[in-house]
Amino acid sequence: MPKLIKTNLNNNSMKREFVFPLVVGIIIGGLLMIFWQFNARLSNIAAGVVQLEQATSQNTKNVGDIITFINNATGQNGAGQATPNTPAPAAQ
């Protein structure tokens, strides 16, 4: 009988030695998964910001071209017109 009790004690100590690394491994694995998800979401958001910057740049260029066209069509940038950078021609 003492041999059976000794075996039971050894099995209990083996179970305790196995549970602690298992719990630590699960916790570390969970933390790694959380950081991986955070990194994936951050990458997606960064890609979206890049697309928004490209769209904004293109739209700014288009608006500038439209304003230039309107100014040229209405004669706002024509010769003899007063612009903020050049003085008006003197009247004689």
mmCIF file of C-alpha atoms in Angstrom:
data_model
loop_
_atom_site.group_PDB
_atom_site.id
_atom_site.type_symbol
_atom_site.label_atom_id
_atom_site.label_comp_id
_atom_site.label_asym_id
_atom_site.label_seq_id
_atom_site.Cartn_x
_atom_site.Cartn_y
_atom_site.Cartn_z
ATOM 1 C CA MET A 1 0.000 0.000 0.000
ATOM 2 C CA PRO A 2 2.668 2.596 0.693
ATOM 3 C CA LYS A 3 3.825 2.180 -2.879
ATOM 4 C CA LEU A 4 0.387 3.238 -4.189
ATOM 5 C CA ILE A 5 0.346 6.365 -1.998
ATOM 6 C CA LYS A 6 3.810 7.262 -3.217
ATOM 7 C CA THR A 7 2.637 6.911 -6.830
ATOM 8 C CA ASN A 8 -0.374 9.128 -6.152
ATOM 9 C CA LEU A 9 1.867 11.833 -4.684
ATOM 10 C CA ASN A 10 4.129 11.713 -7.702
ATOM 11 C CA ASN A 11 1.188 12.001 -10.073
ATOM 12 C CA ASN A 12 -0.157 15.030 -8.183
ATOM 13 C CA SER A 13 3.206 16.775 -8.286
ATOM 14 C CA MET A 14 3.506 16.016 -12.000
ATOM 15 C CA LYS A 15 0.073 17.555 -12.592
ATOM 16 C CA ARG A 16 1.060 20.703 -10.692
ATOM 17 C CA GLU A 17 4.284 21.026 -12.670
ATOM 18 C CA PHE A 18 2.344 20.717 -15.918
ATOM 19 C CA VAL A 19 -0.461 23.169 -15.072
ATOM 20 C CA PHE A 20 1.717 26.214 -14.312
ATOM 21 C CA PRO A 21 3.571 26.297 -17.679
ATOM 22 C CA LEU A 22 0.283 25.584 -19.441
ATOM 23 C CA VAL A 23 -1.412 28.582 -17.803
ATOM 24 C CA VAL A 24 1.587 30.824 -18.506
ATOM 25 C CA GLY A 25 1.660 29.644 -22.128
ATOM 26 C CA ILE A 26 -2.038 30.359 -22.596
ATOM 27 C CA ILE A 27 -1.657 33.854 -21.125
ATOM 28 C CA ILE A 28 1.355 34.656 -23.318
ATOM 29 C CA GLY A 29 -0.421 33.233 -26.369
ATOM 30 C CA GLY A 30 -3.464 35.398 -25.642
ATOM 31 C CA LEU A 31 -1.320 38.517 -25.325
ATOM 32 C CA LEU A 32 0.430 37.730 -28.612
ATOM 33 C CA MET A 33 -2.918 37.326 -30.349
ATOM 34 C CA ILE A 34 -4.147 40.661 -28.954
ATOM 35 C CA PHE A 35 -1.036 42.461 -30.201
ATOM 36 C CA TRP A 36 -1.283 40.713 -33.586
ATOM 37 C CA GLN A 37 -4.895 41.877 -33.976
ATOM 38 C CA PHE A 38 -3.898 45.403 -32.971
ATOM 39 C CA ASN A 39 -1.104 45.406 -35.564
ATOM 40 C CA ALA A 40 -3.448 44.131 -38.293
ATOM 41 C CA ARG A 41 -6.032 46.832 -37.550
ATOM 42 C CA LEU A 42 -3.336 49.495 -37.421
ATOM 43 C CA SER A 43 -2.025 48.399 -40.831
ATOM 44 C CA ASN A 44 -5.523 48.577 -42.320
ATOM 45 C CA ILE A 45 -6.076 52.053 -40.908
ATOM 46 C CA ALA A 46 -2.680 53.229 -42.193
ATOM 47 C CA ALA A 47 -3.549 51.974 -45.686
ATOM 48 C CA GLY A 48 -6.840 53.882 -45.510
ATOM 49 C CA VAL A 49 -5.062 57.079 -44.498
ATOM 50 C CA VAL A 50 -2.689 56.733 -47.458
ATOM 51 C CA GLN A 51 -5.657 56.362 -49.816
ATOM 52 C CA LEU A 52 -7.314 59.444 -48.298
ATOM 53 C CA GLU A 53 -4.126 61.465 -48.738
ATOM 54 C CA GLN A 54 -3.911 60.439 -52.401
ATOM 55 C CA ALA A 55 -7.563 61.309 -53.013
ATOM 56 C CA THR A 56 -7.174 64.673 -51.268
ATOM 57 C CA SER A 57 -4.093 65.495 -53.325
ATOM 58 C CA GLN A 58 -5.860 64.616 -56.575
ATOM 59 C CA ASN A 59 -8.979 66.577 -55.630
ATOM 60 C CA THR A 60 -6.892 69.605 -54.634
ATOM 61 C CA LYS A 61 -5.176 69.520 -58.029
ATOM 62 C CA ASN A 62 -8.535 69.223 -59.806
ATOM 63 C CA VAL A 63 -10.018 72.169 -57.884
ATOM 64 C CA GLY A 64 -6.926 74.251 -58.655
ATOM 65 C CA ASP A 65 -7.248 73.427 -62.373
ATOM 66 C CA ILE A 66 -10.941 74.383 -62.338
ATOM 67 C CA ILE A 67 -10.222 77.694 -60.615
ATOM 68 C CA THR A 68 -7.456 78.463 -63.100
ATOM 69 C CA PHE A 69 -9.796 77.639 -65.996
ATOM 70 C CA ILE A 70 -12.554 79.883 -64.626
ATOM 71 C CA ASN A 71 -10.118 82.720 -64.018
ATOM 72 C CA ASN A 72 -8.727 82.428 -67.547
ATOM 73 C CA ALA A 73 -12.217 82.147 -69.102
ATOM 74 C CA THR A 74 -13.530 85.237 -67.302
ATOM 75 C CA GLY A 75 -10.407 87.282 -67.933
ATOM 76 C CA GLN A 76 -9.414 87.537 -64.293
ATOM 77 C CA ASN A 77 -5.773 86.760 -65.130
ATOM 78 C CA GLY A 78 -5.760 88.714 -68.417
ATOM 79 C CA ALA A 79 -3.497 91.633 -69.280
ATOM 80 C CA GLY A 80 -4.636 94.995 -68.025
ATOM 81 C CA GLN A 81 -6.543 93.536 -65.120
ATOM 82 C CA ALA A 82 -5.475 94.366 -61.588
ATOM 83 C CA THR A 83 -4.301 91.341 -59.646
ATOM 84 C CA PRO A 84 -3.086 91.303 -56.055
ATOM 85 C CA ASN A 85 0.562 90.957 -57.146
ATOM 86 C CA THR A 86 0.653 93.582 -59.897
ATOM 87 C CA PRO A 87 -0.441 97.234 -59.753
ATOM 88 C CA ALA A 88 -3.288 98.456 -61.964
ATOM 89 C CA PRO A 89 -2.259 100.282 -65.138
ATOM 90 C CA ALA A 90 -2.259 104.072 -64.778
ATOM 91 C CA ALA A 91 -5.127 105.947 -66.444
ATOM 92 C CA GLN A 92 -4.152 108.685 -68.962
#
